[in-house]
Amino acid sequence: MHKPLKKTFRTLSVLLLAMSLLATACGDDGQDASPDTPTTTTAASTDNSTVDNETVDPVSDLEGDLLISGSSTVFPIVQRQAEEFSAANPGVAIAVEGPGSGDGAVKFCNGEVPIANASRLYKDSEMETCAANGIEFIEIRRGIDGITVVTSSANGAIECLSFNQLYALISEDATGFESWADANALLAEIGSTAESLPDASLDIFGPGEESGTFDSFAEIVMEAVAKGKTGLDPESREFSTGIRPDYTSSPDDNIIIEGISDADYSLGWVGFAFGSAAADAGSVKMIPVAKEDGGECVLPTPETIASAEFPIARYLYTYVSVSAAASDPAVAAFVDYMMSDQGLEAVAGVGYVPLADADQQLAQAIWADRVTGRTWG
Amino acid sequence: MAPSELIQNTLRHRRRSDVSGRVFYGLLIAAVTIAFLLVLVVMSDVVRGSLDLLGERAWGFLTSPSSSDQGKAGVVQGVRGTLVISVIVALTFPIGIGAAVYLEEYAEDNWLTRLIQVAVRNLAGVPSIVYGLLGLAVFVQSLRGLTGGSSIIAGGLTLAVLVLPIVVITSAEAIRAVPAAYRDGAYGLGATQWETIRTQVLPAAMPGILTGTVLSIARAAGEAAPLLVVGAAPYYTTGNNDFLEQLRGAFTALPMNIATFARLPAETWRGHAAFASLVLLVLVFMINLVAIVGRARIARRLGR
């Protein structure tokens, strides 16, 4: 009975060996892929030889490891930039993850990552942690993410919503409303002059509390109403700055989009990249938004978001460690590329809105001069 | 009437009158049909979703790293990650099998052994995300010097710990199923306990052990939640790092690829998620196939 067992072990070890060889082979493929990319870039640019020479960067011999963490919203921009960067710098190993702005802040302020992205400014508490650990940072604004208010493409009854109407539909005060018309009484009560809403069942979909899009929507819309910025008297009553708890929430924007497109009189909010992609595909309709009752209804487009005519937008940031930028050439080289005119094209390339020119130049100057500490907001 | 005809007639009569038996039979058929239909729906959904990509660039998708460009994105890093994780998990099997041998063959039946057995059974039911937290605390943070932080070693070891209880339980069941006569025979010929286990018990239990271990590799290959906590990177490049450095560097796995694709804007990324799912299904199927073939070969060699 010795034999079968030995044979079994031999078979098993051969299998293991085969699998590790396969894994190694695949690994080599992955490695090959990086040097491959510049080849394709070169091929592409020879095809249309009118492209200026700047797009074909000479392959550098820079080496290093680079770990980038932070907001999942900013992730697609950084991924695009990291791809382009590694095509020119195949020797640098880059890893980009997107656990969220807050998680990124923890890692950044503990000195675990040299670069972290955020879909909001760092909070005071986060900056204190950074200071306590001796991490000095450069704060770079890098793009804009509009928040779109969306409904089903079958909904022809709603042409525009004002901040006050959004408040009357989605704020904590609106908890329990099952029809759009339920909001009319609340609108009258808070002194809004907005048009009355139709009697149709109200199905709300949006991101959950853990999401930056949830925070930003509450901050921008609900707080504007509560602080009297939409023409109401903030002293007249107790305004809530929260969002009603009884709506369908999901951390996955595509599931929110699905819910909105399935219910006829749905209402929801998602990031501009998701909203505009779904509107282009015809599954949902973006609702124009006016800040004040009777004000101009603005549809979110890259132009109206960049010019701040569209009222619901947030800025995206990247934090870079000063000491890492000084000591690690890979960090400096990456942020250099990230803030170059060519690198910044990734912002629009993945569906976000580039900064207005003045802001853009300011952001580039802040990086070039290594201005530390809070510079925005 | 011949006796055999009589018996058959009686049986036929019995069968006809056995209403509850036939209802139960119908229910069983219904259960099988539902299970089969569900698998069919999942498979057809995944295949239908990946048809476009399959036609366009099936090979390119299998051999490209992740990318923000739909025309370039692929799953090679995920396939590689899942294979490396499978190898790491497989390398830890001796621990699980050893624990099972100890529990079944050596340990005395006292309160401590029973406590350990209950604990192992409970561990098999702990949600995978909890193992992710364990992996984050132990393999990513405490053993950073060994694993290099959020690396494929940390991810692989986390999943190895996740499936360890399953390996112990299935191996213990297989060992317990070996007839006592095998052991008695070996002892009777003067074999020591270790010789008995090595030459009689383990070979006889091997088909069962193999089934359990390979199924647990399939389980590990499909887990996403623990890897998310351990810190799989949705995008990475390897730079000039050699294979050993890559083992301690950033990693991803197929379930992570699927999750990343599914959350990207634009309907067209759904095809990528579907194709990545198909790749994972095929991979898991192949691992299971290895188990079935291996078990059949061993069973044949044992002459049973």
XYZ file of N, CA, C and O in Angstrom, chain B residues 4-173:
680
model
N -42.435 -15.275 -8.846
C -41.830 -13.969 -9.143
C -42.877 -13.009 -9.712
O -42.883 -11.819 -9.409
N -43.791 -13.555 -10.545
C -44.848 -12.697 -11.090
C -45.710 -12.145 -9.974
O -46.081 -10.976 -9.984
N -45.969 -13.037 -9.018
C -46.792 -12.632 -7.889
C -46.161 -11.443 -7.166
O -46.811 -10.439 -6.871
N -44.852 -11.583 -6.912
C -44.148 -10.504 -6.198
C -44.224 -9.205 -6.991
O -44.534 -8.138 -6.463
N -43.984 -9.339 -8.321
C -43.984 -8.127 -9.127
C -45.350 -7.472 -9.145
O -45.462 -6.246 -9.068
N -46.368 -8.296 -9.259
C -47.721 -7.738 -9.251
C -48.022 -7.018 -7.953
O -48.561 -5.912 -7.952
N -47.629 -7.649 -6.852
C -47.866 -7.030 -5.557
C -47.147 -5.689 -5.472
O -47.706 -4.688 -5.029
N -45.880 -5.707 -5.929
C -45.091 -4.469 -5.882
C -45.756 -3.379 -6.708
O -45.858 -2.230 -6.286
N -46.206 -3.764 -7.927
C -46.819 -2.781 -8.813
C -48.057 -2.197 -8.149
O -48.286 -0.995 -8.177
N -48.817 -3.105 -7.543
C -50.029 -2.651 -6.868
C -49.675 -1.674 -5.738
O -50.259 -0.620 -5.605
N -48.654 -2.088 -4.967
C -48.209 -1.233 -3.863
C -47.799 0.136 -4.376
O -48.134 1.156 -3.832
N -46.995 0.112 -5.481
C -46.487 1.367 -6.019
C -47.637 2.292 -6.394
O -47.576 3.484 -6.193
N -48.686 1.682 -6.988
C -49.794 2.510 -7.437
C -50.508 3.158 -6.260
O -50.933 4.294 -6.323
N -50.594 2.418 -5.160
C -51.359 2.951 -4.045
C -50.509 3.856 -3.144
O -51.012 4.508 -2.266
N -49.197 3.911 -3.407
C -48.298 4.678 -2.537
C -48.332 6.157 -2.927
O -47.425 6.676 -3.567
N -49.425 6.873 -2.543
C -49.616 8.260 -2.967
C -48.525 9.178 -2.402
O -47.875 9.926 -3.132
N -48.294 9.072 -1.084
C -47.324 9.988 -0.468
C -45.933 9.757 -1.050
O -45.172 10.695 -1.261
N -45.631 8.493 -1.371
C -44.342 8.191 -1.984
C -44.199 8.886 -3.316
O -43.170 9.471 -3.622
N -45.291 8.871 -4.103
C -45.199 9.490 -5.419
C -45.135 11.008 -5.312
O -44.454 11.672 -6.079
N -45.868 11.576 -4.317
C -45.792 13.027 -4.092
C -44.357 13.413 -3.740
O -43.789 14.369 -4.284
N -43.757 12.624 -2.858
C -42.385 12.910 -2.450
C -41.438 12.836 -3.649
O -40.585 13.695 -3.839
N -41.668 11.803 -4.487
C -40.853 11.650 -5.680
C -40.989 12.889 -6.577
O -40.006 13.440 -7.073
N -42.246 13.358 -6.726
C -42.490 14.564 -7.536
C -41.752 15.760 -6.979
O -41.153 16.548 -7.714
N -41.795 15.911 -5.649
C -41.113 17.038 -5.009
C -39.614 16.980 -5.280
O -38.978 18.004 -5.556
N -39.054 15.770 -5.191
C -37.613 15.623 -5.436
C -37.267 16.047 -6.857
O -36.303 16.774 -7.092
N -38.108 15.595 -7.805
C -37.870 15.967 -9.201
C -37.940 17.486 -9.347
O -37.103 18.116 -10.009
N -38.931 18.101 -8.689
C -39.085 19.553 -8.759
C -37.839 20.240 -8.206
O -37.335 21.212 -8.785
N -37.311 19.728 -7.074
C -36.131 20.338 -6.455
C -34.941 20.273 -7.410
O -34.231 21.261 -7.613
N -34.763 19.094 -8.032
C -33.652 18.945 -8.974
C -33.820 19.909 -10.140
O -32.883 20.584 -10.571
N -35.071 20.000 -10.659
C -35.323 20.879 -11.800
C -35.000 22.325 -11.452
O -34.355 23.046 -12.223
N -35.457 22.778 -10.257
C -35.210 24.166 -9.862
C -33.707 24.429 -9.762
O -33.193 25.413 -10.303
N -32.987 23.534 -9.097
C -31.549 23.718 -8.950
C -30.877 23.785 -10.311
O -30.042 24.651 -10.581
N -31.295 22.873 -11.203
C -30.693 22.835 -12.532
C -31.026 24.096 -13.323
O -30.157 24.698 -13.961
N -32.303 24.548 -13.226
C -32.710 25.748 -13.960
C -31.914 26.962 -13.496
O -31.489 27.794 -14.301
N -31.715 27.075 -12.174
C -30.965 28.217 -11.635
C -29.561 28.251 -12.221
O -29.093 29.297 -12.674
N -28.894 27.093 -12.225
C -27.550 27.035 -12.800
C -27.601 27.442 -14.268
O -26.777 28.216 -14.757
N -28.646 26.945 -14.976
C -28.787 27.247 -16.398
C -28.967 28.750 -16.615
O -28.355 29.346 -17.512
N -29.822 29.372 -15.768
C -30.075 30.810 -15.902
C -28.785 31.590 -15.684
O -28.429 32.478 -16.465
N -28.045 31.238 -14.617
C -26.793 31.936 -14.329
C -25.828 31.794 -15.503
O -25.270 32.768 -16.009
N -25.682 30.543 -15.968
C -24.742 30.310 -17.061
C -25.147 31.073 -18.321
O -24.329 31.747 -18.944
N -26.425 31.012 -18.678
C -26.847 31.662 -19.923
C -26.718 33.171 -19.790
O -26.332 33.861 -20.727
N -27.006 33.693 -18.590
C -26.875 35.124 -18.352
C -25.426 35.566 -18.554
O -25.140 36.543 -19.250
N -24.511 34.816 -17.943
C -23.091 35.154 -18.033
C -22.591 35.030 -19.474
O -21.905 35.905 -19.992
N -22.986 33.949 -20.123
C -22.518 33.748 -21.502
C -23.102 34.816 -22.419
O -22.401 35.415 -23.228
N -24.415 35.100 -22.268
C -25.040 36.100 -23.119
C -24.373 37.460 -22.934
O -24.107 38.180 -23.885
N -24.073 37.801 -21.650
C -23.449 39.095 -21.380
C -22.073 39.221 -21.993
O -21.635 40.318 -22.338
N -21.359 38.087 -22.114
C -19.985 38.189 -22.592
C -19.855 37.925 -24.087
O -18.761 37.963 -24.615
N -20.990 37.694 -24.782
C -20.923 37.352 -26.207
C -20.162 38.400 -27.022
O -19.279 38.076 -27.814
N -20.511 39.696 -26.796
C -19.877 40.764 -27.584
C -18.363 40.712 -27.454
O -17.635 40.733 -28.439
N -17.908 40.647 -26.169
C -16.469 40.635 -25.925
C -15.821 39.370 -26.480
O -14.723 39.417 -27.020
N -16.546 38.248 -26.324
C -16.016 36.977 -26.825
C -15.705 37.085 -28.310
O -14.672 36.628 -28.785
N -16.626 37.719 -29.044
C -16.423 37.846 -30.475
C -15.316 38.832 -30.809
O -14.525 38.604 -31.718
N -15.265 39.944 -30.024
C -14.330 41.015 -30.367
C -12.882 40.679 -30.033
O -12.004 40.737 -30.880
N -12.657 40.399 -28.737
C -11.253 40.291 -28.322
C -11.114 39.353 -27.134
O -10.596 39.730 -26.076
N -11.572 38.105 -27.313
C -11.530 37.149 -26.208
C -10.094 36.969 -25.709
O -9.829 37.014 -24.509
N -9.149 36.791 -26.641
C -7.771 36.540 -26.228
C -7.173 37.792 -25.591
O -6.493 37.723 -24.567
N -7.450 38.953 -26.199
C -6.952 40.214 -25.650
C -7.442 40.423 -24.222
O -6.697 40.860 -23.350
N -8.716 40.072 -23.974
C -9.287 40.243 -22.638
C -8.573 39.340 -21.637
O -8.319 39.728 -20.501
N -8.225 38.129 -22.072
C -7.576 37.175 -21.170
C -6.128 37.545 -20.896
O -5.557 37.126 -19.887
N -5.498 38.330 -21.778
C -4.063 38.567 -21.636
C -3.726 40.006 -21.298
O -2.557 40.351 -21.193
N -4.740 40.891 -21.115
C -4.435 42.290 -20.802
C -4.594 42.553 -19.316
O -5.439 41.948 -18.668
N -3.801 43.489 -18.771
C -4.017 43.922 -17.396
C -5.205 44.872 -17.333
O -5.755 45.249 -18.374
N -5.616 45.280 -16.110
C -6.768 46.170 -15.982
C -6.435 47.527 -16.577
O -5.282 47.941 -16.616
N -7.467 48.207 -17.063
C -7.257 49.483 -17.733
C -8.535 50.299 -17.650
O -9.623 49.746 -17.470
N -8.416 51.614 -17.767
C -9.614 52.450 -17.781
C -10.218 52.485 -19.175
O -11.296 53.018 -19.380
N -9.509 51.922 -20.142
C -9.962 51.915 -21.528
C -10.684 50.603 -21.807
O -10.110 49.518 -21.670
N -11.963 50.682 -22.208
C -12.756 49.475 -22.424
C -12.144 48.560 -23.477
O -12.300 47.355 -23.425
N -11.444 49.158 -24.431
C -10.866 48.366 -25.501
C -9.592 47.648 -25.094
O -9.078 46.818 -25.826
N -9.039 48.016 -23.912
C -7.769 47.415 -23.506
C -7.895 46.596 -22.226
O -7.037 45.780 -21.931
N -8.955 46.834 -21.460
C -9.047 46.214 -20.140
C -9.127 44.700 -20.247
O -9.741 44.163 -21.163
N -8.484 44.017 -19.307
C -8.500 42.566 -19.303
C -8.337 42.028 -17.897
O -8.319 42.781 -16.925
N -8.220 40.709 -17.800
C -8.239 40.065 -16.493
C -6.977 39.259 -16.200
O -6.981 38.453 -15.276
N -5.880 39.476 -16.957
C -4.730 38.601 -16.755
C -4.217 38.689 -15.317
O -3.829 37.678 -14.716
N -4.256 39.895 -14.734
C -3.775 40.034 -13.363
C -4.682 39.287 -12.396
O -4.215 38.699 -11.423
N -5.982 39.305 -12.680
C -6.920 38.590 -11.828
C -6.731 37.081 -11.931
O -6.736 36.369 -10.925
N -6.549 36.577 -13.151
C -6.344 35.134 -13.344
C -5.083 34.708 -12.614
O -5.063 33.720 -11.875
N -4.028 35.508 -12.794
C -2.763 35.195 -12.150
C -2.923 35.219 -10.625
O -2.491 34.288 -9.930
N -3.606 36.263 -10.109
C -3.810 36.374 -8.666
C -4.570 35.178 -8.127
O -4.197 34.587 -7.114
N -5.645 34.781 -8.825
C -6.451 33.664 -8.359
C -5.643 32.362 -8.378
O -5.748 31.548 -7.462
N -4.802 32.184 -9.403
C -3.970 30.968 -9.461
C -2.948 30.953 -8.323
O -2.762 29.929 -7.655
N -2.278 32.096 -8.097
C -1.282 32.142 -7.024
C -1.955 31.881 -5.678
O -1.433 31.142 -4.839
N -3.147 32.486 -5.481
C -3.875 32.265 -4.228
C -4.200 30.775 -4.077
O -4.037 30.194 -3.000
N -4.623 30.129 -5.179
C -4.935 28.695 -5.112
C -3.711 27.898 -4.683
O -3.816 26.972 -3.881
N -2.531 28.261 -5.220
C -1.306 27.548 -4.854
C -1.001 27.747 -3.372
O -0.704 26.787 -2.647
N -1.116 29.019 -2.904
C -0.825 29.291 -1.487
C -1.789 28.496 -0.603
O -1.385 27.875 0.390
N -3.077 28.497 -0.978
C -4.068 27.744 -0.196
C -3.702 26.261 -0.191
O -3.718 25.595 0.844
N -3.329 25.734 -1.380
C -3.005 24.308 -1.478
C -1.788 23.960 -0.621
O -1.720 22.882 -0.034
N -0.829 24.896 -0.536
C 0.375 24.624 0.249
C 0.070 24.490 1.734
O 0.844 23.895 2.482
N -1.064 25.044 2.184
C -1.388 24.966 3.613
C -2.249 23.744 3.938
O -2.585 23.527 5.097
N -2.612 22.957 2.918
C -3.464 21.791 3.177
C -2.872 20.805 4.175
O -3.604 20.242 4.990
N -1.528 20.538 4.126
C -0.977 19.598 5.104
C -1.338 19.951 6.540
O -1.554 19.062 7.364
N -1.456 21.261 6.845
C -1.830 21.662 8.203
C -3.232 21.158 8.524
O -3.478 20.553 9.581
N -4.166 21.384 7.592
C -5.550 20.966 7.812
C -5.671 19.457 7.913
O -6.355 18.926 8.796
N -4.991 18.758 6.988
C -5.070 17.294 6.996
C -4.407 16.750 8.264
O -4.920 15.822 8.900
N -3.283 17.357 8.644
C -2.595 16.936 9.866
C -3.490 17.096 11.084
O -3.553 16.202 11.939
N -4.200 18.233 11.141
C -5.097 18.461 12.274
C -6.180 17.396 12.304
O -6.529 16.872 13.375
N -6.687 17.041 11.105
C -7.744 16.033 11.040
C -7.224 14.675 11.507
O -7.890 13.962 12.259
N -5.997 14.298 11.062
C -5.406 13.024 11.479
C -5.264 13.002 12.996
O -5.626 12.022 13.662
N -4.774 14.122 13.564
C -4.606 14.162 15.013
C -5.945 13.989 15.718
O -6.081 13.163 16.631
N -6.939 14.751 15.275
C -8.243 14.716 15.944
C -8.871 13.330 15.857
O -9.490 12.852 16.808
N -8.718 12.653 14.704
C -9.391 11.374 14.508
C -8.591 10.202 15.063
O -9.148 9.241 15.568
N -7.250 10.228 14.925
C -6.446 9.042 15.214
C -5.710 9.106 16.554
O -5.460 8.097 17.171
N -5.298 10.295 16.946
C -4.461 10.390 18.142
C -5.207 10.939 19.351
O -5.053 10.456 20.460
N -6.003 12.011 19.135
C -6.577 12.720 20.285
C -7.506 11.809 21.077
O -8.254 11.011 20.509
N -7.420 11.913 22.411
C -8.346 11.160 23.237
C -9.689 11.856 23.225
O -9.776 13.056 23.001
N -10.731 11.096 23.443
C -12.075 11.669 23.409
C -12.382 12.313 24.754
O -13.069 11.744 25.579
N -11.848 13.497 24.985
C -12.152 14.201 26.231
C -12.767 15.561 25.919
O -13.001 15.913 24.758
N -13.026 16.379 26.969
C -13.740 17.642 26.749
C -12.937 18.593 25.863
O -13.489 19.330 25.061
N -11.587 18.533 25.942
C -10.759 19.450 25.153
C -10.903 19.145 23.658
O -11.111 20.045 22.841
N -10.814 17.858 23.323
C -10.963 17.468 21.918
C -12.319 17.881 21.391
O -12.441 18.416 20.296
N -13.350 17.607 22.209
C -14.701 17.958 21.756
C -14.834 19.462 21.572
O -15.453 19.935 20.624
N -14.213 20.232 22.479
C -14.254 21.695 22.372
C -13.607 22.132 21.058
O -14.144 22.965 20.320
N -12.433 21.509 20.766
C -11.745 21.869 19.522
C -12.616 21.535 18.320
O -12.758 22.326 17.388
N -13.252 20.353 18.366
C -14.096 19.957 17.232
C -15.254 20.922 17.033
O -15.560 21.325 15.909
N -15.888 21.307 18.135
C -17.003 22.258 18.031
C -16.497 23.592 17.485
O -17.124 24.208 16.609
N -15.335 24.025 17.975
C -14.790 25.303 17.528
C -14.509 25.280 16.027
O -14.830 26.227 15.309
N -13.916 24.168 15.553
C -13.609 24.061 14.120
C -14.892 24.116 13.300
O -14.984 24.807 12.292
N -15.946 23.406 13.780
C -17.212 23.421 13.049
C -17.799 24.822 13.005
O -18.330 25.260 11.981
N -17.711 25.537 14.106
C -18.234 26.900 14.134
C -17.433 27.820 13.217
O -17.997 28.671 12.536
N -16.109 27.618 13.209
C -15.263 28.459 12.366
C -15.635 28.321 10.899
O -15.551 29.274 10.132
N -16.079 27.096 10.515
C -16.460 26.880 9.120
C -17.665 27.728 8.746
O -17.893 28.002 7.571
N -18.440 28.165 9.760
C -19.639 28.951 9.471
C -19.454 30.445 9.646
O -20.395 31.211 9.463
N -18.237 30.868 10.018
C -17.999 32.300 10.221
C -17.992 33.017 8.864
O -17.373 32.538 7.920
N -18.705 34.149 8.746
C -18.752 34.871 7.466
C -17.350 35.262 6.986
O -16.474 35.572 7.801
N -17.166 35.241 5.667
C -15.824 35.421 5.121
C -15.253 36.800 5.421
O -14.045 36.964 5.531
N -16.124 37.798 5.577
C -15.622 39.157 5.817
C -14.857 39.211 7.135
O -13.905 39.955 7.302
N -15.284 38.361 8.102
C -14.609 38.328 9.398
C -13.167 37.831 9.226
O -12.233 38.349 9.851
N -13.001 36.836 8.344
C -11.644 36.374 8.052
C -10.833 37.478 7.385
O -9.619 37.561 7.562
N -11.527 38.321 6.600
C -10.847 39.460 5.988
C -10.262 40.374 7.051
O -9.108 40.815 6.960
N -11.058 40.655 8.100
C -10.581 41.509 9.188
C -9.403 40.858 9.901
O -8.421 41.507 10.248
N -9.508 39.526 10.111
C -8.406 38.786 10.718
C -7.146 38.925 9.866
O -6.059 39.211 10.375
N -7.317 38.740 8.557
C -6.178 38.849 7.651
C -5.563 40.235 7.697
O -4.341 40.385 7.685
N -6.415 41.264 7.775
C -5.918 42.636 7.835
C -5.079 42.843 9.090
O -3.987 43.413 9.049
N -5.578 42.336 10.226
C -4.869 42.543 11.491
C -3.589 41.715 11.560
O -2.543 42.208 11.980
N -3.677 40.444 11.137
C -2.542 39.537 11.321
C -1.559 39.625 10.161
O -0.387 39.952 10.339
N -2.037 39.330 8.952
C -1.108 39.175 7.828
C -0.679 40.511 7.226
O 0.444 40.647 6.752
N -1.581 41.504 7.224
C -1.212 42.789 6.616
C -0.451 43.659 7.604
O 0.568 44.257 7.264
N -0.946 43.716 8.847
C -0.336 44.644 9.789
C 0.757 44.002 10.647
O 1.900 44.426 10.615
N 0.408 42.936 11.402
C 1.398 42.365 12.322
C 2.562 41.716 11.594
O 3.707 41.845 11.994
N 2.259 40.995 10.501
C 3.319 40.266 9.792
C 3.769 41.008 8.539
O 4.156 40.409 7.541
N 3.713 42.343 8.590
C 4.060 43.151 7.426
C 5.444 42.811 6.883
O 5.674 42.775 5.676
N 6.385 42.528 7.797
C 7.739 42.215 7.362
C 7.799 40.979 6.481
O 8.583 40.903 5.547
N 6.929 40.012 6.758
C 6.919 38.771 5.975
C 6.116 38.928 4.689
O 6.552 38.539 3.605
N 4.917 39.531 4.814
C 4.003 39.555 3.679
C 4.170 40.796 2.809
O 3.706 40.816 1.676
N 4.803 41.842 3.338
C 4.939 43.068 2.564
C 3.670 43.903 2.559
O 3.476 44.715 1.668
N 2.792 43.710 3.545
C 1.578 44.520 3.619
C 0.449 43.908 2.813
O 0.238 42.702 2.854
N -0.291 44.745 2.078
C -1.431 44.258 1.288
C -0.933 43.534 0.048
O -1.014 44.043 -1.061
N -0.418 42.323 0.247
C 0.180 41.593 -0.866
C -0.608 40.321 -1.131
O -1.512 39.954 -0.383
N -0.215 39.628 -2.204
C -0.917 38.393 -2.546
C -0.619 37.314 -1.503
O -1.439 36.423 -1.266
N 0.542 37.409 -0.826
C 0.816 36.450 0.243
C -0.199 36.642 1.362
O -0.794 35.674 1.862
N -0.430 37.916 1.729
C -1.404 38.197 2.783
C -2.793 37.723 2.363
O -3.516 37.089 3.152
N -3.181 38.005 1.105
C -4.494 37.583 0.617
C -4.615 36.073 0.586
O -5.622 35.502 1.016
N -3.565 35.394 0.081
C -3.592 33.939 -0.018
C -3.672 33.288 1.352
O -4.444 32.351 1.561
N -2.878 33.801 2.308
C -2.898 33.221 3.654
C -4.253 33.448 4.315
O -4.771 32.571 5.009
N -4.848 34.624 4.097
C -6.171 34.896 4.656
C -7.183 33.868 4.150
O -7.961 33.299 4.926
N -7.155 33.613 2.833
C -8.099 32.643 2.271
C -7.755 31.227 2.723
O -8.640 30.385 2.883
N -6.449 30.966 2.957
C -6.056 29.648 3.453
C -6.659 29.411 4.838
O -7.173 28.325 5.128
N -6.614 30.452 5.680
C -7.213 30.334 7.010
C -8.725 30.171 6.892
O -9.348 29.404 7.618
N -9.301 30.877 5.907
C -10.748 30.808 5.693
C -11.212 29.382 5.385
O -12.245 28.935 5.882
N -10.436 28.653 4.559
C -10.894 27.320 4.162
C -10.343 26.223 5.076
O -10.755 25.072 4.958
N -9.443 26.586 5.977
C -8.832 25.579 6.854
C -9.869 24.732 7.600
O -9.766 23.499 7.610
N -10.883 25.357 8.232
C -11.871 24.539 8.939
C -12.581 23.558 8.015
O -12.880 22.430 8.419
N -12.843 23.980 6.772
C -13.516 23.078 5.828
C -12.618 21.891 5.529
O -13.076 20.744 5.472
N -11.313 22.160 5.354
C -10.360 21.075 5.083
C -10.324 20.111 6.263
O -10.368 18.883 6.086
N -10.275 20.668 7.483
C -10.211 19.813 8.672
C -11.458 18.938 8.757
O -11.373 17.722 8.957
N -12.636 19.558 8.573
C -13.882 18.810 8.741
C -14.005 17.706 7.694
O -14.267 16.539 8.022
N -13.783 18.059 6.401
C -13.960 17.045 5.358
C -12.915 15.942 5.491
O -13.221 14.764 5.279
N -11.672 16.312 5.850
C -10.638 15.291 6.012
C -10.977 14.376 7.180
O -10.829 13.149 7.094
N -11.462 14.973 8.283
C -11.811 14.166 9.446
C -12.932 13.190 9.109
O -12.900 12.021 9.502
N -13.935 13.667 8.337
C -15.028 12.786 7.925
C -14.490 11.615 7.100
O -14.895 10.466 7.278
